Amino acid sequence: MAKRILIIGLGLLGGSLGLALQEAGAGEVHGLDADPAAMAEALALGLVQGPPPASGPPYDVIVLAMPPGAAGAVAASLGDRLGPHTLLTDVCSVKASVIQGVRGALGPIPGFLPAHPMAGSHLQGPQAARTDLFRSCRVLLTPLPETSPAALDAGRALWEGLGATTHAMEPRDHDHTLALLSHLPHLLAYTLALEARNSQADAALAGPAFGDMTRLALCPPDLWADILLENRAAVLDRLGTYRASLDELASLLAAGDRPGLEARLSAARTWKNREAR
Amino acid sequence: MAKRILIIGLGLLGGSLGLALQEAGAGEVHGLDADPAAMAEALALGLVQGPPPASGPPYDVIVLAMPPGAAGAVAASLGDRLGPHTLLTDVCSVKASVIQGVRGALGPIPGFLPAHPMAGSHLQGPQAARTDLFRSCRVLLTPLPETSPAALDAGRALWEGLGATTHAMEPRDHDHTLALLSHLPHLLAYTLALEARNSQADAALAGPAFGDMTRLALCPPDLWADILLENRAAVLDRLGTYRASLDELASLLAAGDRPGLEARLSAARTWKNREAR
């Protein structure tokens, strides 16, 4: 386990990482949050051992754990906390924009390994942090042409040391796949909640299905506006094909085409049953 | 608790009702399922005490627990199991089409009280039945002009005796509200699973958000094709306004309008936080 670690952003993901690293026996786990109240709360909860000291040797690992649109500016502010052997990584849901931000701030550096742990919940902030958030979690790594083998090894060791499994892929594939598997589902859930609000539906009449399909609307709007905007091309592309499928089902429904409708629902169910948890 | 009860359709809802009624001390709980395998399984599991005898006095309660499109034909087949004092009720997710079917078969009868318990899961069949499915569940009752006060009282007593709460509303309001709170969410989930299937997405990369937003695609396709078709006008209406909201969010995203996008997501979150479980 790495010796000296700095986590920037102490919400659900950054805070959970601080707890998990301390439990796993990391030497020093420091942290920062741009929001003074969150910083005080994270310290009170012991998510990290303290803020970074004014001076000291470079960190072994620095983790960017803020919304993706802010990663570049934070990277630019690291100064000599970032050394030639520091692993610089992140936990953001979008990779291309984080890579662009970090490269814009620091140029292509061998220590940078973008990462995305597939963990989370609609809960947010330091008080949502959990020691076991990354246990059995899959972490997507998107090594760059400039990423050194040492940084890739250090990134794998960091996550696997917390009980996660790692999976390497291209940043572009990551963003296009996640647009479908995560970003579009969030957009659909927000839209359903918005629709219920606009029509003044009596939510007390809803059953568990509606609760499941709107739970993601509890996610932080500032974070999710940022994620959707930072990956907008891929999200709009996925939304286009989703709408085409929805339109097809609507046409079958309008036409009263029971065999056609049931065939589509069956295909969806077969896929879900076989492929998806 | 009613003395003699007949449940037709012994899947998740009908089977759970059989278990709950027996636990609550009903006198005789008989059942039928059109599928011989399901019938045998229901009997083996003790969901009901047996099939209805060839002859006997009319039942106190008859519950229709099959897909809504089949309710009329089943009502027509009840013969002298249905007496002048029998409460005839159902558990279907759509009311107008069930009412039309039952009225078409039997005319307007004082014993008919349409009902819809807001319980369920993607599991199906007799083996999914659970004694506690209706405990703390809300049951929507849609009394008709011809429904007698005695039938309404008997329906309330039936459900409340199982630990549920009842709520009376107009059939038309029920179908329009449920189109938004249940039928549209199912259609959205099926469509998302279909989209992932069509694009050959690697579901192993998905996190919990995708699992939540596609869980309803595990629901039985024949039942859900029936529900969507039987309530198609209301579902298409809700789908139209949902699509308009989705298009608005897509436009904000395409335009890079962060304040506009975040305002919509915040409104959705505020509503969900306050209104919905």
Coordinates of C-alpha atoms in Angstrom, one line a residue:
Chain A
M1 CA 0.0 0.0 0.0
A2 CA 1.3 3.5 -1.0
K3 CA 2.8 5.5 1.8
R4 CA 1.7 9.1 1.3
I5 CA -1.6 9.9 -0.3
L6 CA -3.4 13.1 -1.0
I7 CA -7.1 13.1 -1.9
I8 CA -8.6 16.2 -3.3
G9 CA -12.4 16.3 -2.9
L10 CA -13.8 14.6 0.2
G11 CA -17.3 13.6 -0.9
L12 CA -18.8 10.1 -1.2
L13 CA -15.9 8.8 -3.4
G14 CA -13.0 10.7 -2.0
G15 CA -14.1 10.3 1.6
S16 CA -14.7 6.6 1.2
L17 CA -11.2 6.3 -0.4
G18 CA -9.7 8.0 2.6
L19 CA -11.4 5.6 5.0
A20 CA -10.5 2.6 3.0
L21 CA -6.9 3.6 2.6
Q22 CA -6.5 4.2 6.3
E23 CA -8.0 0.8 7.1
A24 CA -5.7 -0.8 4.5
G25 CA -2.7 0.6 6.3
A26 CA -1.6 3.5 4.1
G27 CA 1.1 5.6 5.8
E28 CA -0.3 9.1 5.6
V29 CA -3.7 10.0 4.1
H30 CA -4.2 13.7 3.6
G31 CA -7.1 15.5 2.0
L32 CA -8.6 18.7 0.9
D33 CA -12.0 19.9 -0.1
A34 CA -12.8 23.2 -1.7
D35 CA -15.9 23.6 0.5
P36 CA -14.8 24.6 4.0
A37 CA -17.9 23.0 5.6
A38 CA -17.2 19.7 3.9
M39 CA -13.5 19.9 4.8
A40 CA -14.4 20.4 8.5
E41 CA -16.8 17.5 8.4
A42 CA -14.4 15.2 6.7
L43 CA -11.8 16.0 9.4
A44 CA -14.3 15.5 12.2
L45 CA -15.3 12.1 10.6
G46 CA -11.7 11.1 10.3
L47 CA -12.0 10.5 6.6
V48 CA -8.4 11.7 6.2
Q49 CA -5.7 12.3 8.8
G50 CA -5.4 16.0 8.0
P51 CA -4.9 18.6 5.4
P52 CA -1.6 18.6 3.4
P53 CA 1.2 20.4 5.3
A54 CA 2.5 23.6 3.8
S55 CA 5.6 21.9 2.6
G56 CA 7.0 18.4 2.3
P57 CA 8.1 15.8 -0.2
P58 CA 5.9 15.0 -3.2
Y59 CA 3.1 12.5 -2.6
D60 CA 3.2 8.9 -3.7
V61 CA -0.4 9.2 -4.9
I62 CA -2.7 12.1 -5.6
V63 CA -6.3 11.4 -6.3
L64 CA -8.6 13.9 -8.0
A65 CA -12.2 13.3 -6.6
M66 CA -14.2 16.3 -7.7
P67 CA -16.6 16.8 -10.6
P68 CA -14.8 16.3 -13.9
G69 CA -15.1 19.9 -15.1
A70 CA -12.9 21.0 -12.2
A71 CA -10.0 18.5 -12.6
G72 CA -7.9 20.6 -14.9
A73 CA -7.8 23.6 -12.5
V74 CA -7.1 21.4 -9.5
A75 CA -4.2 19.7 -11.4
A76 CA -2.8 23.1 -12.2
S77 CA -2.7 23.9 -8.5
L78 CA -0.7 20.9 -7.3
G79 CA 2.7 22.5 -7.3
D80 CA 5.5 20.5 -5.8
R81 CA 3.0 18.1 -4.1
L82 CA 3.3 16.3 -7.5
G83 CA 6.7 14.8 -8.1
P84 CA 8.2 12.8 -11.0
H85 CA 7.2 9.5 -9.3
T86 CA 3.8 10.5 -8.1
L87 CA 0.8 8.5 -9.4
L88 CA -1.8 11.1 -10.3
T89 CA -5.2 9.5 -10.7
D90 CA -8.9 10.4 -10.4
V91 CA -12.4 8.9 -9.8
C92 CA -14.4 10.8 -12.4
S93 CA -17.3 9.3 -14.4
V94 CA -16.0 11.0 -17.6
K95 CA -12.5 10.5 -19.0
A96 CA -11.9 12.5 -22.1
S97 CA -12.6 15.9 -20.4
V98 CA -10.6 15.0 -17.3
I99 CA -7.7 14.0 -19.6
Q100 CA -8.0 17.2 -21.6
G101 CA -8.0 19.2 -18.3
V102 CA -5.0 17.5 -16.8
R103 CA -3.0 17.5 -20.0
G104 CA -3.9 21.2 -20.4
A105 CA -2.6 21.9 -16.9
L106 CA 0.5 19.7 -16.7
G107 CA 1.2 18.5 -20.3
P108 CA 1.5 14.7 -20.9
I109 CA 3.1 13.3 -17.8
P110 CA 4.0 9.6 -17.2
G111 CA 2.5 9.5 -13.7
F112 CA -1.1 10.2 -14.9
L113 CA -3.5 7.2 -14.9
P114 CA -7.2 8.1 -15.3
A115 CA -9.5 5.8 -13.3
H116 CA -13.2 5.4 -12.7
P117 CA -14.5 3.2 -9.8
M118 CA -18.0 1.8 -10.6
A119 CA -19.3 2.6 -7.2
G120 CA -21.6 5.3 -5.8
S121 CA -25.0 6.0 -4.7
H122 CA -27.4 9.0 -4.6
L123 CA -26.0 9.9 -1.2
Q124 CA -23.4 12.6 -1.2
G125 CA -20.9 14.5 0.9
P126 CA -18.4 13.4 3.6
Q127 CA -21.1 11.9 5.8
A128 CA -22.0 9.4 3.0
A129 CA -18.4 8.0 3.0
R130 CA -18.1 4.2 3.7
T131 CA -15.1 2.1 4.3
D132 CA -16.3 -0.7 2.1
L133 CA -17.5 1.3 -0.9
F134 CA -14.8 -0.1 -3.2
R135 CA -14.8 -3.7 -2.0
S136 CA -15.7 -6.0 -4.9
C137 CA -16.1 -2.9 -7.0
R138 CA -14.9 -2.8 -10.6
V139 CA -12.5 0.1 -11.4
L140 CA -12.1 1.1 -15.0
L141 CA -8.5 2.3 -15.8
T142 CA -7.8 4.2 -19.0
P143 CA -4.0 4.4 -19.4
L144 CA -2.8 7.0 -21.9
P145 CA 0.1 6.7 -24.4
E146 CA 2.2 8.7 -21.9
T147 CA 1.2 6.6 -18.8
S148 CA 4.3 4.8 -17.5
P149 CA 4.1 1.1 -16.7
A150 CA 5.0 2.0 -13.1
A151 CA 2.0 4.3 -12.9
L152 CA -0.3 1.6 -14.3
D153 CA 1.1 -0.9 -11.8
A154 CA 0.7 1.5 -8.9
G155 CA -2.9 2.3 -9.9
R156 CA -3.7 -1.4 -10.1
A157 CA -2.1 -2.0 -6.7
L158 CA -3.9 0.9 -5.1
W159 CA -7.4 -0.3 -6.1
E160 CA -6.8 -4.0 -5.8
G161 CA -5.4 -3.4 -2.3
L162 CA -8.9 -2.1 -1.4
G163 CA -10.6 -5.3 -2.7
A164 CA -11.6 -3.9 -6.1
T165 CA -10.9 -5.4 -9.5
T166 CA -9.4 -3.4 -12.3
H167 CA -10.2 -3.3 -16.0
A168 CA -8.2 -1.4 -18.6
M169 CA -9.9 0.3 -21.6
E170 CA -9.6 3.2 -24.0
P171 CA -10.8 6.5 -22.7
R172 CA -13.0 7.0 -25.8
D173 CA -14.6 3.5 -25.3
H174 CA -15.1 4.3 -21.6
D175 CA -17.0 7.5 -22.3
H176 CA -19.2 6.0 -25.0
T177 CA -20.0 2.9 -22.9
L178 CA -20.6 4.9 -19.7
A179 CA -22.9 7.3 -21.6
L180 CA -25.2 4.3 -22.1
L181 CA -24.6 2.4 -18.8
S182 CA -24.6 5.4 -16.4
H183 CA -25.1 8.8 -17.9
L184 CA -28.3 8.1 -19.9
P185 CA -29.9 6.2 -17.0
H186 CA -29.4 9.2 -14.8
L187 CA -30.9 11.5 -17.4
L188 CA -33.9 9.2 -17.8
A189 CA -34.5 9.1 -14.0
Y190 CA -34.2 12.9 -13.6
T191 CA -36.7 13.3 -16.5
L192 CA -39.2 10.9 -15.0
A193 CA -39.1 12.8 -11.7
L194 CA -39.4 16.1 -13.5
E195 CA -42.4 14.8 -15.4
A196 CA -44.1 13.6 -12.2
R197 CA -43.5 17.0 -10.7
N198 CA -44.8 18.9 -13.7
S199 CA -48.0 16.9 -13.8
Q200 CA -48.4 17.2 -10.0
A201 CA -48.7 13.4 -9.7
D202 CA -49.6 12.0 -6.3
A203 CA -46.4 10.2 -5.5
A204 CA -48.1 8.6 -2.5
L205 CA -49.9 6.4 -5.0
A206 CA -46.7 5.0 -6.5
G207 CA -45.4 1.5 -5.9
P208 CA -41.8 0.3 -5.8
A209 CA -41.3 0.5 -9.6
F210 CA -41.6 4.3 -9.6
G211 CA -39.3 4.5 -6.6
D212 CA -36.6 2.5 -8.4
M213 CA -36.9 4.4 -11.6
T214 CA -36.6 7.8 -10.0
R215 CA -34.0 7.1 -7.2
L216 CA -31.1 8.5 -9.3
A217 CA -32.9 11.8 -9.4
L218 CA -31.6 12.2 -5.8
C219 CA -28.0 12.5 -7.1
P220 CA -26.4 15.9 -6.8
P221 CA -27.5 18.1 -9.6
D222 CA -24.3 20.1 -9.8
L223 CA -22.2 17.0 -10.2
W224 CA -24.5 15.4 -12.8
A225 CA -25.0 18.6 -14.8
D226 CA -21.2 18.6 -15.0
I227 CA -20.9 14.9 -16.0
L228 CA -23.6 15.2 -18.6
L229 CA -22.1 18.3 -20.1
E230 CA -18.5 16.9 -20.0
N231 CA -19.6 13.9 -22.0
R232 CA -22.4 15.5 -24.0
A233 CA -21.5 14.2 -27.4
A234 CA -21.7 10.6 -26.3
V235 CA -24.7 11.2 -24.1
L236 CA -26.6 12.9 -27.0
D237 CA -25.6 10.0 -29.3
R238 CA -27.0 7.4 -26.9
L239 CA -30.1 9.5 -26.2
G240 CA -30.8 9.6 -30.0
T241 CA -30.8 5.8 -30.3
Y242 CA -32.7 5.4 -27.1
R243 CA -35.4 7.7 -28.4
A244 CA -35.6 5.8 -31.7
S245 CA -36.2 2.6 -29.7
L246 CA -38.8 4.3 -27.6
D247 CA -40.5 5.6 -30.7
E248 CA -40.6 2.1 -32.2
L249 CA -42.3 0.8 -29.0
A250 CA -44.7 3.7 -29.1
S251 CA -45.6 2.9 -32.7
L252 CA -46.3 -0.8 -31.9
L253 CA -48.4 0.3 -28.9
A254 CA -50.4 2.8 -31.0
A255 CA -51.0 0.2 -33.7
G256 CA -52.1 -2.4 -31.1
D257 CA -49.4 -4.8 -32.3
R258 CA -49.3 -7.2 -29.5
P259 CA -46.9 -9.8 -31.0
G260 CA -44.5 -7.0 -32.1
L261 CA -44.6 -5.3 -28.6
E262 CA -44.2 -8.6 -26.7
A263 CA -41.3 -9.6 -28.9
R264 CA -39.4 -6.4 -28.0
L265 CA -40.2 -6.8 -24.3
S266 CA -39.1 -10.4 -24.4
A267 CA -35.8 -9.5 -26.1
A268 CA -35.1 -6.9 -23.5
R269 CA -35.9 -9.4 -20.7
T270 CA -33.8 -12.1 -22.1
W271 CA -30.8 -9.8 -22.4
K272 CA -31.3 -8.4 -18.9
N273 CA -31.7 -11.9 -17.5
R274 CA -28.5 -13.2 -19.1
E275 CA -26.2 -10.2 -19.1
A276 CA -27.0 -7.7 -16.4
R277 CA -27.1 -7.8 -12.6
Chain B
M1 CA -62.3 -12.1 7.4
A2 CA -64.5 -13.5 4.5
K3 CA -65.3 -17.2 4.8
R4 CA -65.1 -18.6 1.3
I5 CA -62.8 -17.1 -1.3
L6 CA -61.9 -18.1 -4.8
I7 CA -58.8 -16.7 -6.5
I8 CA -58.4 -17.0 -10.2
G9 CA -54.8 -16.7 -11.3
L10 CA -52.1 -18.0 -8.9
G11 CA -49.0 -16.0 -9.8
L12 CA -47.2 -13.5 -7.6
L13 CA -50.3 -11.5 -6.7
G14 CA -53.0 -14.2 -6.6
G15 CA -50.7 -16.7 -4.9
S16 CA -49.6 -14.2 -2.3
L17 CA -53.2 -13.3 -1.6
G18 CA -53.9 -17.0 -1.1
L19 CA -51.1 -17.3 1.5
A20 CA -52.1 -14.1 3.2
L21 CA -55.8 -15.0 3.4
Q22 CA -55.0 -18.4 4.9
E23 CA -52.7 -16.8 7.5
A24 CA -55.4 -14.2 8.3
G25 CA -57.9 -17.0 9.1
A26 CA -60.1 -17.1 6.0
G27 CA -62.4 -20.1 6.1
E28 CA -61.8 -21.7 2.7
V29 CA -59.4 -20.4 0.1
H30 CA -59.7 -22.0 -3.3
G31 CA -57.9 -21.2 -6.5
L32 CA -57.5 -21.8 -10.2
D33 CA -54.8 -21.1 -12.7
A34 CA -55.3 -21.5 -16.5
D35 CA -51.7 -22.9 -16.7
P36 CA -51.7 -26.6 -15.4
A37 CA -48.1 -26.4 -14.3
A38 CA -48.7 -23.2 -12.3
M39 CA -51.9 -24.8 -10.8
A40 CA -49.9 -27.9 -9.7
E41 CA -47.1 -25.7 -8.3
A42 CA -49.6 -23.5 -6.4
L43 CA -51.2 -26.5 -4.8
A44 CA -47.9 -28.1 -3.9
L45 CA -46.8 -24.8 -2.3
G46 CA -50.1 -24.5 -0.4
L47 CA -51.0 -21.1 -1.9
V48 CA -54.6 -22.2 -1.8
Q49 CA -56.3 -25.1 -0.1
G50 CA -57.5 -26.6 -3.4
P51 CA -59.4 -26.0 -6.6
P52 CA -63.1 -25.1 -6.4
P53 CA -65.4 -28.1 -6.0
A54 CA -67.7 -29.0 -8.9
S55 CA -70.7 -27.5 -7.1
G56 CA -71.4 -25.6 -3.9
P57 CA -72.8 -22.3 -2.7
P58 CA -71.6 -19.1 -4.2
Y59 CA -68.3 -17.7 -2.9
D60 CA -68.2 -14.7 -0.5
V61 CA -65.3 -13.3 -2.5
I62 CA -63.9 -13.9 -6.0
V63 CA -60.6 -12.3 -7.0
L64 CA -59.5 -12.0 -10.6
A65 CA -55.7 -12.1 -10.6
M66 CA -54.8 -12.6 -14.3
P67 CA -53.6 -10.1 -16.9
P68 CA -56.3 -7.4 -17.5
G69 CA -57.1 -8.4 -21.1
A70 CA -58.3 -11.8 -19.8
A71 CA -60.6 -10.5 -17.0
G72 CA -63.8 -10.4 -19.1
A73 CA -63.6 -13.9 -20.4
V74 CA -62.9 -15.2 -16.9
A75 CA -65.8 -13.3 -15.5
A76 CA -68.1 -14.8 -18.1
S77 CA -67.0 -18.3 -17.0
L78 CA -67.9 -17.9 -13.3
G79 CA -71.4 -19.4 -13.5
D80 CA -73.0 -20.0 -10.1
R81 CA -69.8 -19.5 -8.2
L82 CA -70.8 -15.9 -8.4
G83 CA -73.9 -15.1 -6.3
P84 CA -75.9 -12.0 -5.6
H85 CA -73.9 -11.3 -2.4
T86 CA -70.4 -12.2 -3.8
L87 CA -67.8 -9.5 -3.8
L88 CA -66.1 -9.7 -7.2
T89 CA -62.8 -7.9 -7.3
D90 CA -59.5 -8.0 -9.1
V91 CA -55.8 -7.0 -8.7
C92 CA -55.1 -5.6 -12.2
S93 CA -52.9 -2.6 -13.0
V94 CA -55.4 -1.2 -15.5
K95 CA -59.0 -0.5 -14.5
A96 CA -61.0 0.8 -17.5
S97 CA -60.4 -2.3 -19.6
V98 CA -61.1 -4.7 -16.7
I99 CA -64.3 -2.8 -16.0
Q100 CA -65.3 -3.0 -19.7
G101 CA -64.5 -6.7 -19.8
V102 CA -66.4 -7.6 -16.6
R103 CA -69.4 -5.4 -17.5
G104 CA -69.5 -6.9 -21.0
A105 CA -69.6 -10.4 -19.4
L106 CA -71.9 -9.8 -16.5
G107 CA -73.6 -6.4 -17.0
P108 CA -73.4 -3.8 -14.2
I109 CA -73.5 -5.8 -11.0
P110 CA -73.6 -4.4 -7.4
G111 CA -71.0 -6.9 -6.2
F112 CA -68.1 -5.7 -8.5
L113 CA -65.4 -3.6 -6.9
P114 CA -62.3 -3.1 -9.1
A115 CA -59.1 -3.0 -7.0
H116 CA -55.3 -2.6 -7.6
P117 CA -52.8 -3.4 -4.8
M118 CA -49.6 -1.4 -5.3
A119 CA -47.4 -4.4 -4.7
G120 CA -45.3 -6.5 -6.9
S121 CA -41.8 -7.3 -8.1
H122 CA -40.2 -8.5 -11.3
L123 CA -40.5 -12.0 -9.9
Q124 CA -43.4 -14.0 -11.2
G125 CA -45.3 -17.3 -10.9
P126 CA -46.5 -19.3 -7.9
Q127 CA -43.0 -19.7 -6.4
A128 CA -42.7 -15.9 -6.1
A129 CA -45.7 -15.7 -3.7
R130 CA -45.1 -14.2 -0.3
T131 CA -47.3 -14.1 2.7
D132 CA -46.4 -10.5 3.5
L133 CA -46.7 -9.0 0.0
F134 CA -49.7 -6.8 0.9
R135 CA -48.6 -5.8 4.4
S136 CA -48.3 -2.0 4.5
C137 CA -49.3 -1.9 0.8
R138 CA -51.6 0.7 -0.6
V139 CA -54.6 -0.7 -2.4
L140 CA -56.4 1.5 -4.9
L141 CA -60.1 0.9 -5.1
T142 CA -62.2 2.2 -8.0
P143 CA -65.9 1.8 -7.0
L144 CA -68.4 2.1 -9.8
P145 CA -71.8 3.7 -9.9
E146 CA -73.3 0.2 -9.6
T147 CA -71.0 -0.9 -6.8
S148 CA -73.0 -1.4 -3.6
P149 CA -71.9 0.0 -0.2
A150 CA -71.7 -3.6 1.0
A151 CA -69.3 -4.5 -1.7
L152 CA -67.1 -1.5 -1.0
D153 CA -67.1 -2.3 2.7
A154 CA -66.3 -5.9 2.0
G155 CA -63.4 -4.9 -0.3
R156 CA -62.0 -2.5 2.3
A157 CA -62.3 -5.2 5.0
L158 CA -60.6 -7.8 2.8
W159 CA -57.4 -5.7 2.2
E160 CA -57.2 -4.0 5.5
G161 CA -57.5 -7.4 7.1
L162 CA -54.2 -8.2 5.4
G163 CA -52.4 -5.1 6.7
A164 CA -52.9 -2.9 3.6
T165 CA -54.4 0.5 3.4
T166 CA -57.1 1.4 0.9
H167 CA -57.6 4.5 -1.2
A168 CA -60.7 5.1 -3.4
M169 CA -60.4 6.9 -6.7
E170 CA -62.1 7.2 -10.1
P171 CA -61.1 4.5 -12.6
R172 CA -60.1 7.1 -15.2
D173 CA -57.9 8.9 -12.7
H174 CA -56.4 5.6 -11.7
D175 CA -55.4 4.7 -15.3
H176 CA -54.0 8.1 -16.1
T177 CA -52.0 8.3 -12.8
L178 CA -50.7 4.7 -13.1
A179 CA -49.7 5.3 -16.7
L180 CA -47.2 7.8 -15.2
L181 CA -46.3 6.1 -12.0
S182 CA -46.0 2.5 -13.2
H183 CA -46.7 1.8 -16.9
L184 CA -44.3 4.4 -18.3
P185 CA -41.5 3.5 -15.9
H186 CA -41.8 -0.1 -17.1
L187 CA -41.6 0.9 -20.7
L188 CA -38.6 3.1 -20.1
A189 CA -36.8 0.2 -18.3
Y190 CA -37.5 -2.3 -21.1
T191 CA -36.3 0.3 -23.7
L192 CA -33.1 0.8 -21.8
A193 CA -32.4 -2.9 -21.7
L194 CA -33.3 -3.2 -25.4
E195 CA -30.9 -0.4 -26.2
A196 CA -28.1 -2.0 -24.3
R197 CA -28.8 -5.3 -26.1
N198 CA -28.9 -3.7 -29.5
S199 CA -25.6 -1.9 -29.0
Q200 CA -24.0 -5.0 -27.5
A201 CA -22.9 -3.1 -24.4
D202 CA -20.7 -4.9 -21.9
A203 CA -23.1 -5.1 -19.0
A204 CA -20.3 -6.3 -16.8
L205 CA -19.0 -2.7 -16.8
A206 CA -22.2 -1.3 -15.4
G207 CA -22.6 0.0 -11.9
P208 CA -25.7 -0.1 -9.6
A209 CA -27.4 2.8 -11.5
F210 CA -27.9 0.7 -14.6
G211 CA -29.0 -2.3 -12.6
D212 CA -31.7 -0.2 -10.9
M213 CA -32.9 1.4 -14.2
T214 CA -33.3 -1.9 -16.0
R215 CA -34.6 -4.2 -13.2
L216 CA -38.2 -3.8 -14.4
A217 CA -37.2 -5.3 -17.7
L218 CA -37.3 -8.6 -15.9
C219 CA -41.1 -8.4 -15.5
P220 CA -43.1 -10.9 -17.6
P221 CA -43.4 -9.6 -21.2
D222 CA -46.9 -11.2 -21.8
L223 CA -48.3 -9.5 -18.7
W224 CA -46.7 -6.1 -19.5
A225 CA -47.6 -6.1 -23.2
D226 CA -51.1 -6.7 -22.0
I227 CA -51.1 -3.9 -19.4
L228 CA -49.5 -1.4 -21.8
L229 CA -52.0 -2.3 -24.6
E230 CA -55.0 -2.2 -22.3
N231 CA -54.0 1.3 -21.1
R232 CA -52.5 2.5 -24.3
A233 CA -54.2 5.9 -24.7
A234 CA -53.0 7.0 -21.2
V235 CA -49.5 5.5 -21.7
L236 CA -49.1 7.2 -25.1
D237 CA -50.2 10.5 -23.6
R238 CA -47.7 10.2 -20.7
L239 CA -45.0 9.1 -23.1
G240 CA -45.6 12.2 -25.2
T241 CA -45.1 14.6 -22.4
Y242 CA -42.1 12.5 -21.1
R243 CA -40.5 12.8 -24.5
A244 CA -41.0 16.5 -24.6
S245 CA -39.2 16.9 -21.3
L246 CA -36.4 14.6 -22.5
D247 CA -36.1 16.7 -25.6
E248 CA -35.9 19.9 -23.6
L249 CA -33.1 18.5 -21.5
A250 CA -31.3 17.3 -24.6
S251 CA -31.5 20.8 -26.1
L252 CA -30.0 22.3 -22.9
L253 CA -27.3 19.7 -23.1
A254 CA -26.6 20.3 -26.8
A255 CA -26.5 24.1 -26.1
G256 CA -24.1 23.6 -23.2
D257 CA -26.6 25.5 -21.0
R258 CA -25.3 24.6 -17.6
P259 CA -27.6 26.8 -15.5
G260 CA -30.6 25.6 -17.4
L261 CA -29.7 22.0 -17.1
E262 CA -28.8 22.2 -13.5
A263 CA -32.1 24.0 -12.7
R264 CA -34.1 21.1 -14.2
L265 CA -32.1 18.5 -12.4
S266 CA -32.5 20.4 -9.1
A267 CA -36.2 20.7 -9.6
A268 CA -36.4 17.0 -10.2
R269 CA -34.3 16.2 -7.1
T270 CA -36.3 18.6 -4.9
W271 CA -39.6 16.9 -5.9
K272 CA -38.2 13.4 -5.4
N273 CA -36.7 14.3 -2.1
R274 CA -39.9 15.8 -0.8
E275 CA -42.6 13.7 -2.5
A276 CA -41.5 10.2 -3.4
R277 CA -40.2 7.3 -1.5

